[in-house]
Coordinates of C-alpha atoms in Angstrom, one line a residue:
X17 CA 26.7 -6.9 -32.1
X18 CA 25.4 -4.5 -34.8
X19 CA 22.0 -3.0 -34.5
X20 CA 20.7 -5.2 -37.3
X21 CA 21.9 -8.3 -35.3
X22 CA 20.0 -6.8 -32.3
X23 CA 16.9 -6.5 -34.4
X24 CA 17.2 -10.2 -35.4
X25 CA 17.7 -11.3 -31.8
X26 CA 14.7 -9.3 -30.6
X27 CA 12.3 -10.7 -33.2
X28 CA 13.6 -14.3 -32.8
X29 CA 13.2 -14.0 -29.0
X30 CA 9.7 -12.6 -29.5
X31 CA 8.6 -15.3 -31.8
X32 CA 10.2 -18.1 -29.9
X33 CA 8.7 -16.9 -26.6
X34 CA 5.2 -17.0 -28.2
X35 CA 5.7 -20.5 -29.6
X36 CA 7.5 -21.9 -26.5
X37 CA 4.8 -20.8 -24.0
X38 CA 2.0 -21.4 -26.5
X39 CA 0.7 -17.9 -26.0
X40 CA -1.0 -17.9 -29.3
X41 CA -2.8 -20.6 -31.3
X42 CA -2.1 -21.0 -35.0
X43 CA -3.8 -18.5 -37.3
X44 CA -5.7 -16.7 -34.5
X45 CA -7.4 -13.4 -35.0
X46 CA -6.0 -11.0 -32.4
X47 CA -6.5 -7.4 -31.3
X48 CA -3.3 -5.4 -31.0
X49 CA -3.7 -2.4 -28.7
X50 CA -1.7 0.5 -30.2
X51 CA -1.5 4.0 -28.6
X52 CA 1.0 5.2 -31.2
X53 CA 3.9 5.2 -28.8
X54 CA 7.2 3.4 -29.3
X55 CA 6.2 0.3 -27.3
X56 CA 2.9 -0.3 -29.1
X57 CA 4.3 0.4 -32.6
X58 CA 7.2 -1.9 -32.0
X59 CA 4.7 -4.6 -30.8
X60 CA 2.5 -4.1 -33.9
X61 CA 5.5 -4.3 -36.3
X62 CA 6.7 -7.5 -34.5
X63 CA 3.2 -9.0 -34.8
X64 CA 3.1 -8.2 -38.5
X65 CA 6.3 -10.2 -39.0
X66 CA 5.0 -13.0 -36.8
X67 CA 1.6 -13.3 -38.7
X68 CA 3.4 -13.2 -42.0
X69 CA 5.4 -16.3 -41.0
X70 CA 2.9 -18.2 -38.8
X71 CA -0.5 -17.0 -40.1
X72 CA -3.3 -15.2 -38.4
X73 CA -5.1 -11.9 -38.6
X74 CA -4.5 -8.5 -36.8
X75 CA -7.1 -5.9 -35.9
X76 CA -5.5 -2.7 -34.6
X77 CA -7.4 -0.9 -31.8
X78 CA -6.6 2.7 -30.7
X79 CA -8.4 4.1 -27.7
X80 CA -8.7 7.8 -27.6
X81 CA -8.9 8.8 -23.9
X82 CA -9.9 12.4 -24.8
X83 CA -7.4 13.8 -22.2
X84 CA -5.0 15.8 -24.4
X85 CA -7.2 17.6 -27.0
X86 CA -5.6 17.8 -30.4
X87 CA -2.6 15.7 -29.3
X88 CA -5.0 12.8 -28.7
X89 CA -6.5 13.2 -32.1
X90 CA -3.0 13.3 -33.7
X91 CA -2.1 10.0 -31.9
X92 CA -5.2 8.4 -33.5
X93 CA -4.3 9.8 -36.9
X94 CA -0.7 8.4 -36.7
X95 CA -2.0 4.9 -35.9
X96 CA -4.7 5.1 -38.6
X97 CA -2.2 6.2 -41.2
X98 CA 0.1 3.3 -40.3
X99 CA -2.7 0.8 -40.6
X100 CA -3.7 2.2 -44.0
X101 CA -0.2 2.0 -45.3
X102 CA 0.1 -1.6 -44.1
X103 CA -3.4 -2.7 -45.1
X104 CA -4.4 -3.4 -41.5
X105 CA -7.9 -3.2 -40.0
X106 CA -8.1 -0.1 -37.8
X107 CA -10.7 0.3 -35.0
X108 CA -10.9 3.6 -33.1
X109 CA -12.7 3.8 -29.8
X110 CA -13.4 7.0 -27.8
X111 CA -13.8 7.0 -24.0
X112 CA -14.5 9.9 -21.6
X113 CA -12.0 9.3 -18.9
X114 CA -12.6 12.5 -16.9
X115 CA -16.3 11.9 -16.7
X116 CA -15.8 8.3 -15.6
X117 CA -13.2 9.2 -13.0
X118 CA -15.6 11.8 -11.5
X119 CA -18.6 9.5 -11.6
X120 CA -16.8 6.6 -9.9
X121 CA -14.4 8.6 -7.7
X122 CA -11.4 7.2 -9.4
X123 CA -7.9 8.5 -10.2
X124 CA -7.4 9.5 -13.9
X125 CA -5.0 6.6 -14.3
X126 CA -7.4 4.0 -12.9
X127 CA -10.3 5.4 -14.9
X128 CA -8.3 5.4 -18.1
X129 CA -7.2 1.7 -17.5
X130 CA -10.7 0.6 -16.8
X131 CA -12.2 2.2 -19.9
X132 CA -9.3 1.2 -22.1
X133 CA -9.7 -2.5 -21.4
X134 CA -13.5 -2.2 -21.7
X135 CA -13.0 -0.6 -25.2
X136 CA -10.5 -3.3 -26.2
X137 CA -12.9 -6.0 -25.2
X138 CA -15.7 -4.4 -27.1
X139 CA -13.6 -4.4 -30.2
X140 CA -12.6 -8.0 -29.5
X141 CA -16.3 -9.0 -29.4
X142 CA -17.1 -7.0 -32.5
X143 CA -14.5 -8.8 -34.6
X144 CA -14.9 -12.2 -32.9
X145 CA -11.2 -12.2 -31.9
X146 CA -9.8 -14.3 -29.1
X147 CA -6.8 -12.5 -27.7
X148 CA -5.9 -8.8 -26.9
X149 CA -2.2 -8.1 -27.1
X150 CA -0.7 -5.1 -25.2
X151 CA 2.8 -3.6 -25.3
X152 CA 3.8 -3.9 -21.6
X153 CA 7.6 -4.0 -21.3
X154 CA 10.2 -4.9 -18.8
X155 CA 10.2 -1.2 -17.7
X156 CA 6.5 -1.3 -17.2
X157 CA 6.9 -4.4 -15.0
X158 CA 9.4 -2.6 -12.8
X159 CA 7.2 0.4 -12.5
X160 CA 4.2 -1.7 -11.5
X161 CA 6.3 -3.5 -8.9
X162 CA 7.3 -0.2 -7.2
X163 CA 3.7 1.2 -7.5
X164 CA 2.2 -1.9 -5.8
X165 CA 4.9 -1.9 -3.2
X166 CA 4.3 1.7 -2.3
X167 CA 0.6 1.0 -2.0
X168 CA 1.2 -1.9 0.4
X169 CA 0.4 -4.9 -1.9
X170 CA 1.1 -8.5 -1.0
X171 CA 2.6 -11.2 -3.1
X172 CA -0.3 -11.1 -5.6
X173 CA 0.5 -7.5 -6.2
X174 CA 4.3 -7.7 -6.2
X175 CA 4.2 -10.5 -8.8
X176 CA 3.5 -7.7 -11.3
X177 CA 2.1 -8.1 -14.8
X178 CA 1.5 -11.6 -16.1
X179 CA 2.6 -12.6 -19.6
X180 CA -0.9 -14.1 -20.2
X181 CA -4.0 -13.4 -18.1
X182 CA -7.3 -14.7 -19.4
X183 CA -7.7 -12.9 -22.8
X184 CA -4.7 -10.6 -22.4
X185 CA -1.3 -11.3 -23.8
X186 CA 1.9 -9.3 -23.1
X187 CA 4.7 -10.7 -25.2
X188 CA 7.1 -7.8 -24.6
X189 CA 7.6 -8.2 -20.8
X190 CA 11.1 -9.4 -21.4
X191 CA 12.1 -6.5 -23.6
X192 CA 13.5 -3.2 -22.3
X193 CA 12.6 0.3 -23.4
X194 CA 16.1 0.9 -25.0
X195 CA 15.7 -2.2 -27.1
X196 CA 12.3 -1.0 -28.3
X197 CA 13.6 2.4 -29.2
X198 CA 16.5 0.8 -31.1
X199 CA 14.0 -1.5 -33.0
X200 CA 11.9 1.5 -34.0
X201 CA 15.0 3.4 -35.2
X202 CA 16.0 0.4 -37.4
X203 CA 12.6 0.1 -39.0
X204 CA 12.0 3.8 -39.2
X205 CA 8.9 3.6 -37.1
X206 CA 7.7 7.2 -36.3
X207 CA 6.0 7.1 -33.0
X208 CA 4.1 9.6 -30.9
X209 CA 5.5 11.3 -27.8
X210 CA 2.9 11.5 -25.0
X211 CA 3.6 14.8 -23.2
X212 CA 1.5 13.6 -20.2
X213 CA 4.2 11.0 -19.5
X214 CA 6.4 13.9 -18.3
X215 CA 3.8 15.1 -15.7
X216 CA 5.2 14.1 -12.3
X217 CA 1.8 14.5 -10.5
X218 CA 1.0 11.1 -11.9
X219 CA 2.5 8.5 -9.5
X220 CA 3.6 6.1 -12.3
X221 CA 5.4 9.0 -14.1
X222 CA 7.1 9.9 -10.8
X223 CA 8.3 6.3 -10.3
X224 CA 9.6 6.2 -13.9
X225 CA 11.3 9.6 -14.0
X226 CA 12.5 9.9 -10.4
X227 CA 12.5 6.8 -8.2
X228 CA 13.9 4.3 -10.7
X229 CA 16.7 6.6 -12.0
X230 CA 17.6 7.3 -8.4
X231 CA 17.9 3.6 -7.6
X232 CA 19.9 3.1 -10.7
X233 CA 22.4 5.8 -10.0
X234 CA 22.7 5.3 -6.2
X235 CA 22.3 1.5 -5.8
X236 CA 22.0 -0.7 -8.8
X237 CA 22.3 0.3 -12.5
X238 CA 20.7 -3.0 -13.5
X239 CA 17.6 -2.7 -11.2
X240 CA 15.2 -3.3 -14.1
X241 CA 16.8 -6.6 -15.0
X242 CA 17.1 -7.7 -11.4
X243 CA 13.5 -7.0 -10.7
X244 CA 12.5 -8.8 -13.9
X245 CA 14.2 -12.0 -12.7
X246 CA 12.8 -11.7 -9.2
X247 CA 9.2 -11.0 -10.5
X248 CA 9.4 -14.2 -12.5
X249 CA 10.2 -16.2 -9.3
X250 CA 7.3 -14.4 -7.5
X251 CA 4.9 -15.3 -10.2
X252 CA 5.9 -19.0 -9.9
X253 CA 5.4 -19.0 -6.1
X254 CA 2.1 -17.0 -6.4
X255 CA 0.8 -19.5 -8.9
X256 CA 1.5 -22.4 -6.6
X257 CA -0.1 -20.8 -3.6
X258 CA -3.1 -19.8 -5.6
X259 CA -3.7 -23.3 -6.9
X260 CA -3.5 -24.6 -3.3
X261 CA -6.1 -22.1 -2.2
X262 CA -8.4 -23.0 -5.1
X263 CA -8.4 -26.6 -4.0
X264 CA -9.8 -25.5 -0.7
X265 CA -11.9 -22.9 -2.4
X266 CA -13.8 -25.6 -4.3
X267 CA -15.5 -26.5 -1.0
X268 CA -17.0 -23.0 -0.6
X269 CA -20.8 -23.2 -0.4
X270 CA -22.8 -20.4 -2.0
X271 CA -26.5 -19.9 -1.1
X272 CA -28.1 -16.9 -2.7
X273 CA -26.4 -13.9 -0.9
X274 CA -24.3 -16.0 1.4
X275 CA -21.1 -18.1 1.2
X276 CA -20.0 -20.5 3.8
X277 CA -16.7 -22.3 4.6
X278 CA -16.0 -24.9 7.2
X279 CA -14.3 -23.2 10.2
X280 CA -12.3 -26.3 11.1
X281 CA -11.0 -26.6 7.5
X282 CA -9.9 -22.9 7.5
X283 CA -8.3 -23.0 11.0
X284 CA -6.0 -25.8 9.9
X285 CA -4.6 -23.9 6.9
X286 CA -1.4 -22.0 6.8
X287 CA -2.2 -18.3 7.1
X288 CA -1.0 -17.5 3.6
X289 CA -3.4 -20.0 2.1
X290 CA -6.2 -19.0 4.6
X291 CA -6.1 -15.4 3.4
X292 CA -6.3 -16.5 -0.3
X293 CA -9.3 -18.7 0.4
X294 CA -11.1 -15.8 2.1
X295 CA -10.4 -13.7 -1.0
X296 CA -11.8 -16.4 -3.2
X297 CA -14.9 -16.6 -1.0
X298 CA -15.5 -12.8 -1.3
X299 CA -15.0 -13.0 -5.1
X300 CA -17.5 -15.8 -5.3
X301 CA -20.0 -13.8 -3.2
X302 CA -19.8 -10.4 -5.0
X303 CA -17.9 -11.0 -8.2
X304 CA -14.7 -9.2 -7.2
X305 CA -12.6 -8.5 -4.2
X306 CA -12.3 -4.7 -4.6
X307 CA -11.6 -2.8 -1.3
X308 CA -10.7 -5.7 0.8
X309 CA -7.3 -4.9 2.5
X310 CA -5.0 -6.6 4.9
X311 CA -6.7 -5.1 8.0
X312 CA -10.0 -6.8 6.9
X313 CA -8.3 -10.2 6.2
X314 CA -6.5 -10.0 9.6
X315 CA -9.8 -9.4 11.3
X316 CA -11.4 -12.5 9.6
X317 CA -8.3 -14.6 10.4
X318 CA -8.5 -13.6 14.1
X319 CA -12.3 -14.3 14.1
X320 CA -11.7 -17.9 13.0
X321 CA -8.7 -18.6 15.2
X322 CA -10.3 -17.5 18.5
X323 CA -13.7 -19.1 17.6
X324 CA -15.5 -15.8 18.2
X325 CA -19.0 -17.2 17.5
X326 CA -21.6 -14.6 17.1
X327 CA -19.2 -11.7 16.6
X328 CA -19.8 -9.8 13.3
X329 CA -17.3 -7.9 11.2
X330 CA -18.3 -5.4 8.6
X331 CA -16.2 -5.5 5.4
X332 CA -16.1 -3.2 2.4
X333 CA -18.7 -3.8 -0.3
X334 CA -21.5 -4.3 2.2
X335 CA -20.3 -7.7 3.3
X336 CA -20.7 -9.1 6.8
X337 CA -18.5 -11.9 8.2
X338 CA -19.4 -14.0 11.2
X339 CA -19.0 -17.5 12.7
X340 CA -22.1 -19.5 12.7
X341 CA -21.8 -22.9 14.3
X342 CA -19.2 -24.7 12.3
X343 CA -19.0 -22.2 9.4
X344 CA -17.4 -18.9 8.5
X345 CA -20.2 -17.1 6.9
X346 CA -19.8 -14.1 4.5
X347 CA -23.1 -12.4 3.8
X348 CA -23.8 -9.8 1.2
X349 CA -26.1 -7.3 2.8
X350 CA -29.5 -7.3 1.1
X351 CA -32.2 -5.1 2.6
X352 CA -35.1 -7.4 1.6
X353 CA -33.4 -10.4 3.1
X354 CA -32.8 -8.6 6.4
X355 CA -36.1 -7.0 7.2
X356 CA -36.4 -4.7 10.2
X357 CA -37.9 -6.4 13.2
X358 CA -41.2 -4.5 13.2
X359 CA -42.3 -5.3 9.7
X360 CA -45.8 -6.9 9.4
X361 CA -48.9 -7.3 7.3
X362 CA -52.4 -7.9 8.8
X363 CA -54.5 -10.6 7.1
X364 CA -57.9 -8.9 7.0
X365 CA -59.5 -10.7 4.0
X366 CA -58.9 -13.5 1.6
X367 CA -56.4 -12.9 -1.2
X368 CA -52.8 -12.9 -2.2
X369 CA -50.2 -11.3 0.1
X370 CA -46.5 -10.5 -0.8
X371 CA -44.3 -10.3 2.3
X372 CA -40.9 -9.1 1.0
X373 CA -40.9 -11.6 -1.9
X374 CA -42.5 -14.5 0.1
X375 CA -46.0 -15.2 -1.3
X376 CA -49.0 -16.3 0.8
X377 CA -52.5 -17.2 -0.4
X378 CA -55.3 -16.7 2.1
X379 CA -58.8 -18.3 1.7
X380 CA -61.8 -18.8 4.0
X381 CA -63.8 -22.1 4.3
X382 CA -66.3 -23.7 6.6
X383 CA -64.5 -27.0 7.1
X384 CA -60.9 -28.1 7.8
X385 CA -59.0 -29.6 4.9
X386 CA -58.9 -33.4 5.0
X387 CA -55.2 -33.4 4.0
X388 CA -52.6 -31.6 6.1
X389 CA -49.7 -30.0 4.3
X390 CA -46.5 -28.5 5.6
X391 CA -47.1 -25.3 3.6
X392 CA -50.7 -24.8 4.8
X393 CA -51.9 -23.4 8.2
X394 CA -55.5 -23.7 9.3
X395 CA -56.9 -21.5 12.0
X396 CA -60.4 -20.7 13.5
X397 CA -61.6 -17.4 12.4
X398 CA -64.2 -15.3 14.3
X399 CA -65.1 -11.9 12.7
X400 CA -64.1 -8.8 14.7
X401 CA -62.2 -11.0 17.2
X402 CA -59.5 -12.9 15.4
X403 CA -56.3 -11.0 14.6
X404 CA -53.8 -12.7 12.2
X405 CA -50.5 -11.2 11.1
X406 CA -47.5 -12.2 9.1
X407 CA -44.4 -10.6 10.5
X408 CA -40.7 -10.8 11.3
X409 CA -39.3 -11.9 14.7
X410 CA -39.2 -9.5 17.7
X411 CA -37.3 -9.5 20.9
X412 CA -39.0 -11.7 23.5
X413 CA -41.0 -13.8 21.0
X414 CA -42.2 -17.1 22.5
X415 CA -43.7 -20.3 21.2
X416 CA -46.0 -22.8 22.9
X417 CA -44.7 -26.4 22.4
X418 CA -46.8 -29.5 23.3
X419 CA -45.6 -31.2 26.5
X420 CA -42.9 -28.6 26.8
X421 CA -44.6 -25.4 27.4
X422 CA -43.6 -21.9 26.5
X423 CA -40.1 -21.4 25.1
X424 CA -38.2 -18.4 23.6
X425 CA -38.2 -18.4 19.8
X426 CA -34.5 -17.6 19.9
X427 CA -33.9 -21.0 21.7
X428 CA -35.9 -22.8 19.0
X429 CA -33.7 -21.2 16.3
X430 CA -30.6 -22.2 18.2
X431 CA -31.8 -25.8 18.7
X432 CA -32.6 -26.0 14.9
X433 CA -29.2 -24.5 14.1
X434 CA -30.8 -21.8 12.0
X435 CA -28.1 -19.3 11.3
X436 CA -28.7 -15.8 12.8
X437 CA -28.4 -14.1 9.4
X438 CA -31.4 -16.1 8.2
X439 CA -33.6 -15.6 11.2
X440 CA -34.8 -12.0 10.3
X441 CA -36.0 -13.2 6.9
X442 CA -38.1 -16.1 8.2
X443 CA -41.9 -15.1 8.2
X444 CA -43.8 -15.7 11.4
X445 CA -47.6 -16.1 11.6
X446 CA -49.1 -14.5 14.7
X447 CA -52.6 -15.5 15.9
X448 CA -54.2 -13.4 18.5
X449 CA -50.9 -12.3 19.9
X450 CA -49.2 -15.7 19.8
X451 CA -46.7 -17.1 17.3
X452 CA -48.2 -20.2 15.8
X453 CA -46.1 -20.8 12.7
X454 CA -42.4 -20.4 12.0
X455 CA -42.9 -20.6 8.2
X456 CA -40.9 -23.3 6.6
X457 CA -40.0 -24.9 10.0
X458 CA -42.8 -25.8 12.4
X459 CA -46.4 -25.0 13.5
X460 CA -47.5 -24.4 17.0
X461 CA -51.3 -24.7 16.7
X462 CA -52.4 -27.4 19.2
X463 CA -54.5 -24.9 21.1
X464 CA -56.5 -23.9 18.0
X465 CA -57.2 -27.1 16.0
X466 CA -60.4 -28.3 17.6
X467 CA -63.0 -25.7 16.6
X468 CA -66.0 -28.1 16.4
X469 CA -67.5 -26.1 13.6
X470 CA -68.2 -23.1 15.8
X471 CA -66.7 -20.7 13.2
X472 CA -65.2 -20.7 9.8
X473 CA -61.5 -21.3 9.1
X474 CA -58.8 -19.2 7.6
X475 CA -56.4 -21.1 5.4
X476 CA -53.0 -19.6 4.9
X477 CA -50.9 -21.2 2.2
X478 CA -47.2 -20.4 1.8
X479 CA -46.6 -20.4 -2.0
X480 CA -42.8 -19.6 -2.1

C-alpha cells in the first residue's frame, strides 16, 4: 500500500465512521478544537474534506493555556495562520491554568482539562454550534486506560474515552499516532511540537514515553491495538450496566437536600448495579459524584446489607448516608436545615418572626378565633408571666397527650416515622416550659384552651 492509498483509506474510514454511527447530523455547525499539534491539524484537515462533501460549517477554537510563554503564543499563531489560509473562522481563548490549579488545589493537567473544555463550550455557545470535536486518538485511549488503571478506576474508568459523549465527538479514536503523522506528511501539514510533552513529571507523559514503550518491547508490540479492541468491549458492557442502573435510578426520590431509595429494592440488586445506583443518587443530590471512591461505596453497600438502621456514614462533599425506616437516605449537609439543638427565639411582642427560614406571624387578641386552623396556635397570655418560645428539639423533651399522659418527643417522632435528619429542623413552640406544638404535625394544648376570658390570647400563625 502506498502512502497515498493509506491517505485514501484513512479519510474513507473517518467519513464512513461518522456516517455509520450518525455522529454528525447533515450540515451541522461544529467547533473543532485545534492545539496546532499533529493530531488536531490532521482532524481539522479531515473535517474540511468531510464538510466539503457533506456540508456543514467549521469554527476552529484554539485554547492558549498560558503555560509555555512564547511557545504558547507561537502555537496560537500557527493555527490562526492555517485558518486564514483556508478561510476558516478562528476563535482564540486564553485561560490561566496555573491560577486555577492553585485556587482549586488541582494538578496542572486536571486544571488545564477543565478550563479547556469550559473555553470550548463558551465558543460553542457564542457561535450557536452543536458539537465540539476533539482529536483524541487510539494512543490517547491507551494512555487513558493505563492512567485510570494506575489510579484504581473501575469499569467506568477503564472503558476509556467515548467516541461521543453529550456534546463531545472524538472521530479519531480508531486512528493511531503513526497514521496521523503519515497523513500530515502527505498533505504537508506543518504542526507544532509541544516541548512539555517530553516532561516526564507529568504522569501521562511518563505513561506515553516510558510505560507503553516498555510493554511494547517486553510483552506485546501491538498493545495499542489490543487495548483498543478490549476497550470497545468494555464500553459495550459498561453501557448495558449503566442502563440497568438508570432503570432503578428512576425511582430515586429527591426532596430538597435529600434523596431516598427503597432499601429493599437496593438490597436485591447485584452489587455492580447497586454501586451504580448509589452513584446516580449522589449525582442527583449534588450534581456530580466527585470524590466518591470505592471505600465509600463499600461502606454504603454494607450499611444496606446489614440493615444498620440509625448508623450514619460521612461521605465526601458534605454528604451523609443513613438508613431511615425502609429507605437509604443521602443528605446534603445544609447548616440552616440542621440547626443546633439550643437555637430559640422568644416571642415577646406581636410581629413577624423568622426562625431559620420558617416564618411565624404573632398577634394579640381578646377572644379565641371561631375557626381552628392547623397552622394557627392560640394560647392564653398573661403579661410578665407567660413565656413563649420557638425553638428546636432538645434531649429529654416531652409532650403531654390527652388520655395518654407524658411521652418523650423522640417516641412521637418515631411513631410518626419522621426521619431523624428532619427532626432537628422542625420548629417547636414552648409554652411556660412545655412543648405545646410540633409545628406541621400536632398541637398539645388541651391544658390551655379554656381561659374563660381571664386574659388575652396570643395567636401564632405558621406562614411557611
